[in-house]
Amino acid sequence: MDGMVIEEEDDCPELVPIVTTLGPGEQIPVTIISGYLGAGKTTLLNYILTEQHNKRIAVILNEFGEGSALEKSLAVSQAGELYEEWLELRNGCLCCSVKDNGLKAIENLMEKKGKFDYILLETTGLADPGAVASMFWVDAELGSDIYLDGIVTVIDAKYGLKQLTEEKADGLVNEAARQIAVADLTIINKTDLVNEEELAQIREAVRSVNGLVKILESQKSRVDLSEVLDLHSFDSTNGAHLAEKLQLVKDSRPHLDKSILTVTFEVAGDLCEDALNIYIQDLLWEKMFKNKEGQPMTVIRLKGIVSFAGKAHQVMLQGVHELYDLNETPQLWEENLRINRLVFIGRNLDKDILQEQFISKVLEGANAN
Ligand SMILES: Nc1nc2c(ncn2[C@@H]2O[C@H](COP(=O)(O)OP(=O)(O)OP(=O)(O)O)[C@@H](O)[C@H]2O)c(=O)[nH]1
Ligand SMILES: [Zn+2]
């Protein structure tokens, strides 16, 4: 790779056999790999790249936050070689800059080097993966070549609990908790460094933050790749799967003080679509919902299956930060069994208030009297 300046981590991703090729019009999944400093993200990337998987994988090593240069390169490893595209960063903030030209860079690269089957994006340890996720999500709607498959968060079994409970001086949610809150999958890594009791503690802490997330455990980030790739976490064709999953979610016990929690409820009946939009916007955008202490509720992740009057199909609700989406799924409601299920992950959430508002404002016929 003479002549190429590439920012690389100590261990470069390795060769991946080229086996499959994409047909035209097929979208390429992006998995975001997040996790606190040193948790094992790069180890996971390298593991994925060297495992046998018949995929042509591009890796974006994202060190955008660092340095002051206005231009940064996007390092992409593909088939054992590293390529780079130059990005013009206006303010050094990944989510703002990449939104405009990161996807463009990926698309340019694919034009030049041929399509990839899969993209892995490693965020820096302090990044908010939700912000990165939202940029792929928005662009998917604009007919991008790329779609967000899932957010995977690697957790350090030994230091994860400490990182999770660290309070930030400004009262903001700490990054480690945020990374778990938005995740579709978490991997508790470095289990060799803890005993069974410590492992149970971190498992419980993760579960208390995110009641929906799948939890794997690993050493050296070695996990079954079929549990990590192709999750289709945001895919409405996966509605049946989500509906099943939501039924199993429980409210989390307030485990970590002032931390992020999961709350869930179900309400039978049909909803008014406009009223649901207002409810969600009041919650996510206007921050109008307050808990009993008067603190505004902050939702980091939102999922649900809802029933709209007159629609035979189930509708999937997805939210990450301030973005949300309602999409019809192929799944049909059973007669008289229309049950709306919602899961909220965030801070200062009060289940009773959320549910009361939902019943009084969103349920069909609620406003009639
Ligand atoms: N004991 C132990 N060490 C591990 C394990 N997995 C990874 N490591 C080590 O932990 C260190 C950090 O791993 P990385 O994969 O670089 O972590 P990272 O999340 O990419 O780190 P940053 O990019 O710096 O935030 C490395 O020295 C790894 O070899 C494990 O399961 N057990
Ligand atoms: Zn790394």
Short mmCIF file of C-alpha atoms and ligand atoms in Angstrom, two decimals:
data_model
loop_
_atom_site.label_atom_id
_atom_site.label_comp_id
_atom_site.label_asym_id
_atom_site.label_seq_id
_atom_site.Cartn_x
_atom_site.Cartn_y
_atom_site.Cartn_z
CA MET A 1 0.00 0.00 0.00
CA ASP A 2 2.72 2.41 -0.94
CA GLY A 3 1.83 6.03 -0.99
CA MET A 4 -1.16 5.64 1.22
CA VAL A 5 -1.31 7.27 4.57
CA ILE A 6 -3.59 5.36 6.77
CA GLU A 7 -4.48 5.82 10.37
CA GLU A 8 -4.50 2.39 11.73
CA GLU A 9 -4.76 0.73 15.03
CA ASP A 10 -1.95 -1.51 16.15
CA ASP A 11 -3.47 -4.57 14.63
CA CYS A 12 -4.79 -4.21 11.12
CA PRO A 13 -7.83 -6.15 10.04
CA GLU A 14 -6.86 -9.18 8.03
CA LEU A 15 -7.67 -10.89 4.79
CA VAL A 16 -11.21 -11.78 3.99
CA PRO A 17 -11.98 -14.17 1.16
CA ILE A 18 -14.13 -12.78 -1.61
CA VAL A 19 -16.89 -15.25 -2.19
CA THR A 20 -20.20 -13.59 -2.78
CA THR A 21 -21.16 -10.57 -4.83
CA LEU A 22 -24.19 -8.37 -4.50
CA GLY A 23 -26.85 -8.09 -7.09
CA PRO A 24 -27.88 -4.64 -8.21
CA GLY A 25 -30.26 -2.77 -5.96
CA GLU A 26 -29.40 -4.77 -2.88
CA GLN A 27 -28.69 -2.77 0.23
CA ILE A 28 -25.63 -3.27 2.33
CA PRO A 29 -25.94 -3.71 6.07
CA VAL A 30 -23.95 -1.60 8.49
CA THR A 31 -23.27 -2.84 11.98
CA ILE A 32 -22.09 -0.21 14.43
CA ILE A 33 -19.64 -1.54 16.98
CA SER A 34 -19.50 0.56 20.06
CA GLY A 35 -18.13 0.08 23.51
CA TYR A 36 -16.19 1.89 26.16
CA LEU A 37 -12.44 2.47 25.90
CA GLY A 38 -10.56 -0.81 25.74
CA ALA A 39 -13.61 -3.05 25.97
CA GLY A 40 -12.59 -5.15 22.97
CA LYS A 41 -14.08 -3.48 19.87
CA THR A 42 -11.01 -3.84 17.69
CA THR A 43 -10.55 -7.39 18.91
CA LEU A 44 -14.11 -8.11 17.80
CA LEU A 45 -13.53 -6.53 14.41
CA ASN A 46 -10.43 -8.58 13.84
CA TYR A 47 -12.21 -11.69 14.94
CA ILE A 48 -15.07 -11.06 12.53
CA LEU A 49 -12.67 -10.37 9.69
CA THR A 50 -10.72 -13.55 10.18
CA GLU A 51 -13.62 -15.89 10.84
CA GLN A 52 -15.01 -17.81 7.91
CA HIS A 53 -18.16 -16.05 6.81
CA ASN A 54 -18.21 -15.75 3.05
CA LYS A 55 -18.70 -12.04 3.19
CA ARG A 56 -16.77 -9.18 1.71
CA ILE A 57 -16.50 -6.87 4.66
CA ALA A 58 -15.45 -3.26 4.76
CA VAL A 59 -14.37 -1.83 8.06
CA ILE A 60 -14.55 1.79 8.96
CA LEU A 61 -12.21 2.63 11.78
CA ASN A 62 -13.53 5.79 13.11
CA GLU A 63 -11.09 8.01 14.90
CA PHE A 64 -12.85 11.16 13.83
CA GLY A 65 -12.95 12.74 17.22
CA GLU A 66 -9.22 13.03 17.40
CA GLY A 67 -6.82 15.61 16.04
CA SER A 68 -7.58 19.01 14.71
CA ALA A 69 -7.14 18.50 10.99
CA LEU A 70 -10.04 19.67 8.93
CA GLU A 71 -9.65 16.76 6.65
CA LYS A 72 -9.71 13.21 7.86
CA SER A 73 -9.55 9.98 6.06
CA LEU A 74 -12.04 7.21 6.24
CA ALA A 75 -10.01 4.04 6.41
CA VAL A 76 -11.71 1.13 4.84
CA SER A 77 -10.28 -2.32 4.95
CA GLN A 78 -11.54 -4.60 2.30
CA ALA A 79 -10.25 -7.95 1.23
CA GLY A 80 -7.17 -7.43 3.32
CA GLU A 81 -6.24 -4.10 1.83
CA LEU A 82 -6.78 -0.71 3.31
CA TYR A 83 -8.22 2.10 1.26
CA GLU A 84 -8.96 5.60 2.23
CA GLU A 85 -11.30 8.33 1.22
CA TRP A 86 -10.88 11.91 2.29
CA LEU A 87 -13.62 13.55 4.22
CA GLU A 88 -13.97 17.19 4.78
CA LEU A 89 -15.00 17.68 8.36
CA ARG A 90 -16.55 20.99 9.12
CA ASN A 91 -16.64 20.80 12.85
CA GLY A 92 -14.94 17.56 13.77
CA CYS A 93 -18.15 16.07 14.98
CA LEU A 94 -18.69 12.65 13.52
CA CYS A 95 -22.45 12.65 13.39
CA CYS A 96 -22.73 16.03 11.69
CA SER A 97 -19.87 15.55 9.27
CA VAL A 98 -20.44 12.00 8.25
CA LYS A 99 -24.10 12.62 7.73
CA ASP A 100 -23.18 14.75 4.76
CA ASN A 101 -20.12 13.15 3.31
CA GLY A 102 -19.40 9.93 5.14
CA LEU A 103 -21.98 8.00 3.22
CA LYS A 104 -20.83 9.66 0.07
CA ALA A 105 -17.30 8.49 0.80
CA ILE A 106 -18.52 4.95 1.34
CA GLU A 107 -20.44 5.07 -1.91
CA ASN A 108 -17.45 6.51 -3.78
CA LEU A 109 -15.32 3.77 -2.44
CA MET A 110 -17.76 1.11 -3.55
CA GLU A 111 -17.85 2.63 -6.98
CA LYS A 112 -14.11 2.36 -7.22
CA LYS A 113 -13.52 -0.93 -5.44
CA GLY A 114 -16.71 -2.81 -6.07
CA LYS A 115 -19.53 -3.40 -3.66
CA PHE A 116 -19.07 -4.79 -0.20
CA ASP A 117 -21.45 -7.24 1.38
CA TYR A 118 -21.17 -5.77 4.80
CA ILE A 119 -19.85 -2.72 6.59
CA LEU A 120 -18.59 -2.66 10.16
CA LEU A 121 -18.12 0.69 11.79
CA GLU A 122 -16.13 0.93 14.98
CA THR A 123 -16.89 4.05 16.95
CA THR A 124 -14.44 5.56 19.39
CA GLY A 125 -14.85 4.55 23.02
CA LEU A 126 -16.53 7.78 24.02
CA ALA A 127 -18.81 8.11 21.03
CA ASP A 128 -22.56 8.00 21.28
CA PRO A 129 -23.51 5.22 18.89
CA GLY A 130 -27.06 6.50 18.77
CA ALA A 131 -25.91 9.61 16.96
CA VAL A 132 -23.95 7.54 14.46
CA ALA A 133 -26.88 5.19 14.05
CA SER A 134 -29.32 7.95 13.26
CA MET A 135 -27.34 9.09 10.27
CA PHE A 136 -27.55 5.71 8.61
CA TRP A 137 -31.15 5.42 9.48
CA VAL A 138 -32.16 8.71 7.94
CA ASP A 139 -30.25 8.00 4.79
CA ALA A 140 -31.82 4.61 4.39
CA GLU A 141 -35.06 6.42 3.76
CA LEU A 142 -33.42 8.51 1.10
CA GLY A 143 -32.70 5.43 -0.92
CA SER A 144 -29.15 4.91 0.18
CA ASP A 145 -27.18 1.79 -0.69
CA ILE A 146 -26.72 1.21 2.99
CA TYR A 147 -28.98 0.27 5.86
CA LEU A 148 -28.46 0.04 9.59
CA ASP A 149 -28.48 -3.59 10.67
CA GLY A 150 -27.79 -3.19 14.35
CA ILE A 151 -25.80 -1.64 17.14
CA VAL A 152 -23.43 -3.92 18.99
CA THR A 153 -21.90 -2.76 22.26
CA VAL A 154 -18.87 -4.46 23.73
CA ILE A 155 -18.58 -4.28 27.51
CA ASP A 156 -15.56 -4.88 29.68
CA ALA A 157 -16.53 -7.58 32.18
CA LYS A 158 -14.05 -6.29 34.72
CA TYR A 159 -14.45 -2.52 34.46
CA GLY A 160 -17.88 -2.30 32.87
CA LEU A 161 -19.76 -1.87 36.12
CA LYS A 162 -17.49 0.91 37.27
CA GLN A 163 -17.81 2.65 33.90
CA LEU A 164 -21.56 2.34 34.05
CA THR A 165 -21.91 3.85 37.47
CA GLU A 166 -19.48 6.71 37.05
CA GLU A 167 -21.36 9.93 37.49
CA LYS A 168 -20.73 12.74 35.13
CA ALA A 169 -20.24 16.09 36.75
CA ASP A 170 -22.71 17.84 34.51
CA GLY A 171 -25.44 15.35 35.35
CA LEU A 172 -25.50 13.96 31.83
CA VAL A 173 -25.94 10.29 31.11
CA ASN A 174 -22.54 8.64 31.07
CA GLU A 175 -21.31 7.24 27.78
CA ALA A 176 -21.08 3.64 28.90
CA ALA A 177 -24.75 3.61 29.92
CA ARG A 178 -25.76 5.35 26.74
CA GLN A 179 -23.93 2.77 24.65
CA ILE A 180 -25.82 -0.03 26.36
CA ALA A 181 -29.14 1.77 26.13
CA VAL A 182 -29.10 2.01 22.34
CA ALA A 183 -27.63 -1.43 21.71
CA ASP A 184 -29.39 -4.30 19.98
CA LEU A 185 -26.74 -6.69 21.19
CA THR A 186 -24.22 -6.45 23.99
CA ILE A 187 -21.14 -8.59 24.38
CA ILE A 188 -19.72 -8.84 27.87
CA ASN A 189 -16.11 -9.44 26.99
CA LYS A 190 -13.05 -10.40 29.03
CA THR A 191 -14.95 -12.91 31.11
CA ASP A 192 -11.58 -14.49 31.91
CA LEU A 193 -10.92 -11.57 34.23
CA VAL A 194 -13.93 -11.99 36.50
CA ASN A 195 -15.50 -14.65 38.68
CA GLU A 196 -19.06 -15.95 38.36
CA GLU A 197 -20.39 -13.46 40.90
CA GLU A 198 -18.87 -10.43 39.20
CA LEU A 199 -20.15 -11.68 35.89
CA ALA A 200 -23.66 -11.96 37.29
CA GLN A 201 -23.41 -8.41 38.58
CA ILE A 202 -22.46 -6.89 35.27
CA ARG A 203 -25.08 -8.99 33.50
CA GLU A 204 -27.73 -7.70 35.86
CA ALA A 205 -26.55 -4.12 35.46
CA VAL A 206 -26.72 -4.36 31.68
CA ARG A 207 -30.18 -5.87 31.89
CA SER A 208 -31.36 -3.12 34.20
CA VAL A 209 -30.34 -0.47 31.69
CA ASN A 210 -31.72 -2.20 28.64
CA GLY A 211 -34.49 -4.72 29.09
CA LEU A 212 -34.56 -5.55 25.40
CA VAL A 213 -30.96 -6.15 24.58
CA LYS A 214 -29.49 -9.54 23.90
CA ILE A 215 -26.48 -10.34 26.04
CA LEU A 216 -23.59 -12.53 24.95
CA GLU A 217 -20.45 -13.32 26.86
CA SER A 218 -17.00 -13.74 25.40
CA GLN A 219 -13.28 -13.96 25.78
CA LYS A 220 -11.23 -12.09 23.22
CA SER A 221 -14.54 -11.07 21.66
CA ARG A 222 -15.07 -14.55 20.26
CA VAL A 223 -18.76 -14.86 19.61
CA ASP A 224 -20.98 -16.74 17.23
CA LEU A 225 -21.09 -14.43 14.21
CA SER A 226 -24.60 -15.45 13.32
CA GLU A 227 -25.63 -13.73 16.55
CA VAL A 228 -23.81 -10.53 15.65
CA LEU A 229 -24.30 -9.95 11.94
CA ASP A 230 -27.55 -9.66 9.98
CA LEU A 231 -29.64 -8.81 13.02
CA HIS A 232 -32.13 -6.74 10.99
CA SER A 233 -32.91 -4.83 14.14
CA PHE A 234 -34.72 -2.01 12.38
CA ASP A 235 -36.41 -4.08 9.74
CA SER A 236 -40.21 -4.06 9.76
CA THR A 237 -40.29 -7.40 7.96
CA ASN A 238 -38.98 -8.67 11.27
CA GLY A 239 -42.15 -7.51 13.02
CA ALA A 240 -43.19 -10.92 14.25
CA HIS A 241 -39.84 -11.39 15.88
CA LEU A 242 -40.03 -8.03 17.62
CA ALA A 243 -43.57 -8.68 18.83
CA GLU A 244 -42.40 -11.88 20.41
CA LYS A 245 -39.44 -10.18 22.00
CA LEU A 246 -41.48 -7.33 23.43
CA GLN A 247 -43.68 -9.77 25.28
CA LEU A 248 -40.70 -10.95 27.26
CA VAL A 249 -39.47 -7.54 28.31
CA LYS A 250 -39.91 -6.56 31.92
CA ASP A 251 -39.55 -3.24 33.68
CA SER A 252 -36.07 -3.01 35.01
CA ARG A 253 -35.51 -2.67 38.70
CA PRO A 254 -33.82 0.61 39.53
CA HIS A 255 -30.46 -0.96 39.94
CA LEU A 256 -28.06 1.83 39.35
CA ASP A 257 -28.91 5.11 40.88
CA LYS A 258 -30.04 7.83 38.49
CA SER A 259 -29.29 5.64 35.57
CA ILE A 260 -31.06 4.61 32.44
CA LEU A 261 -33.97 2.24 32.83
CA THR A 262 -36.33 0.19 30.73
CA VAL A 263 -40.07 0.51 31.18
CA THR A 264 -42.71 -1.33 29.26
CA PHE A 265 -46.48 -1.59 29.14
CA GLU A 266 -49.22 -3.06 27.04
CA VAL A 267 -52.61 -1.64 26.27
CA ALA A 268 -55.33 -3.41 24.30
CA GLY A 269 -57.27 -1.66 21.56
CA ASP A 270 -56.80 0.49 18.49
CA LEU A 271 -54.81 3.70 18.40
CA CYS A 272 -55.34 6.96 16.62
CA GLU A 273 -52.32 7.42 14.37
CA ASP A 274 -52.19 11.22 14.60
CA ALA A 275 -52.49 11.10 18.37
CA LEU A 276 -49.65 8.57 18.58
CA ASN A 277 -47.43 10.85 16.53
CA ILE A 278 -48.18 13.75 18.83
CA TYR A 279 -47.54 11.60 21.90
CA ILE A 280 -44.17 10.48 20.57
CA GLN A 281 -43.17 13.95 19.44
CA ASP A 282 -44.12 15.45 22.79
CA LEU A 283 -41.96 12.82 24.41
CA LEU A 284 -38.95 12.77 22.08
CA TRP A 285 -38.87 16.25 20.64
CA GLU A 286 -40.67 18.60 22.98
CA LYS A 287 -39.52 16.79 26.15
CA MET A 288 -42.91 17.60 27.60
CA PHE A 289 -43.16 14.48 29.74
CA LYS A 290 -41.89 14.90 33.27
CA ASN A 291 -41.59 12.42 36.10
CA LYS A 292 -43.06 12.98 39.55
CA GLU A 293 -39.94 14.87 40.60
CA GLY A 294 -40.44 17.25 37.70
CA GLN A 295 -37.45 16.01 35.73
CA PRO A 296 -37.94 15.68 31.99
CA MET A 297 -38.05 12.13 30.68
CA THR A 298 -35.31 11.32 28.19
CA VAL A 299 -35.84 8.45 25.81
CA ILE A 300 -32.79 6.96 24.14
CA ARG A 301 -34.41 3.97 22.53
CA LEU A 302 -38.03 3.21 21.82
CA LYS A 303 -39.63 0.11 20.36
CA GLY A 304 -43.14 -1.09 19.98
CA ILE A 305 -45.83 -2.92 18.11
CA VAL A 306 -49.02 -0.92 17.74
CA SER A 307 -52.47 -1.30 16.30
CA PHE A 308 -54.10 1.42 14.23
CA ALA A 309 -57.82 1.54 13.73
CA GLY A 310 -58.79 0.10 10.38
CA LYS A 311 -55.41 -1.50 9.69
CA ALA A 312 -55.19 -5.24 9.52
CA HIS A 313 -51.43 -5.30 9.88
CA GLN A 314 -49.31 -4.72 12.94
CA VAL A 315 -47.21 -1.58 12.90
CA MET A 316 -43.69 -1.43 14.23
CA LEU A 317 -42.46 1.57 16.16
CA GLN A 318 -38.74 2.26 16.33
CA GLY A 319 -36.97 5.19 17.91
CA VAL A 320 -33.37 6.20 18.47
CA HIS A 321 -32.91 9.50 20.24
CA GLU A 322 -35.15 11.98 18.48
CA LEU A 323 -35.74 9.94 15.36
CA TYR A 324 -38.61 7.56 15.14
CA ASP A 325 -40.37 5.53 12.54
CA LEU A 326 -43.71 3.74 12.18
CA ASN A 327 -43.77 0.94 9.64
CA GLU A 328 -46.38 -1.59 8.76
CA THR A 329 -45.19 -5.17 9.20
CA PRO A 330 -46.36 -8.20 7.20
CA GLN A 331 -47.87 -9.51 10.44
CA LEU A 332 -51.66 -9.55 10.71
CA TRP A 333 -53.55 -8.94 13.95
CA GLU A 334 -55.63 -11.73 15.33
CA GLU A 335 -59.24 -10.79 15.75
CA ASN A 336 -59.87 -9.14 19.13
CA LEU A 337 -56.26 -9.56 20.13
CA ARG A 338 -54.94 -6.16 19.21
CA ILE A 339 -52.49 -5.39 21.97
CA ASN A 340 -50.13 -2.44 21.76
CA ARG A 341 -46.79 -3.08 23.38
CA LEU A 342 -44.26 -0.36 24.00
CA VAL A 343 -40.77 -0.39 25.44
CA PHE A 344 -38.98 2.77 26.47
CA ILE A 345 -35.31 2.94 27.40
CA GLY A 346 -34.13 6.15 28.92
CA ARG A 347 -33.81 8.31 31.99
CA ASN A 348 -36.30 9.72 34.46
CA LEU A 349 -38.98 7.54 32.94
CA ASP A 350 -42.18 7.12 34.90
CA LYS A 351 -44.16 4.19 33.65
CA ASP A 352 -47.47 5.23 35.21
CA ILE A 353 -47.36 8.65 33.62
CA LEU A 354 -46.35 7.29 30.22
CA GLN A 355 -49.12 4.72 30.32
CA GLU A 356 -51.82 7.09 31.58
CA GLN A 357 -51.02 9.59 28.88
CA PHE A 358 -51.02 6.83 26.29
CA ILE A 359 -54.43 5.57 27.36
CA SER A 360 -56.01 8.98 27.67
CA LYS A 361 -54.55 10.58 24.55
CA VAL A 362 -53.70 7.90 22.03
CA LEU A 363 -56.21 5.09 22.45
CA GLU A 364 -59.07 5.37 19.95
CA GLY A 365 -62.23 6.76 21.42
CA ALA A 366 -60.41 8.11 24.43
CA ASN A 367 -61.02 11.69 23.32
CA ALA A 368 -64.60 11.09 22.28
CA ASN A 369 -66.07 11.75 25.69
N1 LIG B 1 -7.89 -10.52 29.37
C1 LIG B 1 -8.52 -10.21 28.24
N2 LIG B 1 -8.06 -9.22 27.46
C2 LIG B 1 -8.73 -8.93 26.33
C3 LIG B 1 -9.89 -9.65 25.95
N3 LIG B 1 -10.34 -9.12 24.78
C4 LIG B 1 -9.50 -8.12 24.45
N4 LIG B 1 -8.52 -8.00 25.37
C5 LIG B 1 -7.44 -7.02 25.40
O1 LIG B 1 -7.95 -5.75 25.77
C6 LIG B 1 -7.22 -4.70 25.14
C7 LIG B 1 -8.18 -3.74 24.43
O2 LIG B 1 -8.81 -4.42 23.35
P1 LIG B 1 -9.27 -3.65 22.05
O3 LIG B 1 -9.94 -4.64 21.17
O4 LIG B 1 -8.19 -2.85 21.46
O5 LIG B 1 -10.34 -2.67 22.68
P2 LIG B 1 -11.08 -1.46 21.98
O6 LIG B 1 -12.46 -1.42 22.55
O7 LIG B 1 -10.97 -1.53 20.51
O8 LIG B 1 -10.23 -0.26 22.55
P3 LIG B 1 -10.20 1.28 22.09
O9 LIG B 1 -10.35 1.31 20.60
O10 LIG B 1 -8.88 1.74 22.56
O11 LIG B 1 -11.32 1.93 22.83
C8 LIG B 1 -6.26 -5.40 24.20
O12 LIG B 1 -5.01 -5.45 24.81
C9 LIG B 1 -6.85 -6.78 24.03
O13 LIG B 1 -5.89 -7.74 23.70
C10 LIG B 1 -10.34 -10.73 26.80
O14 LIG B 1 -11.36 -11.41 26.55
N5 LIG B 1 -9.63 -10.94 27.92
ZN ZN B 2 -10.38 -0.07 19.04
#
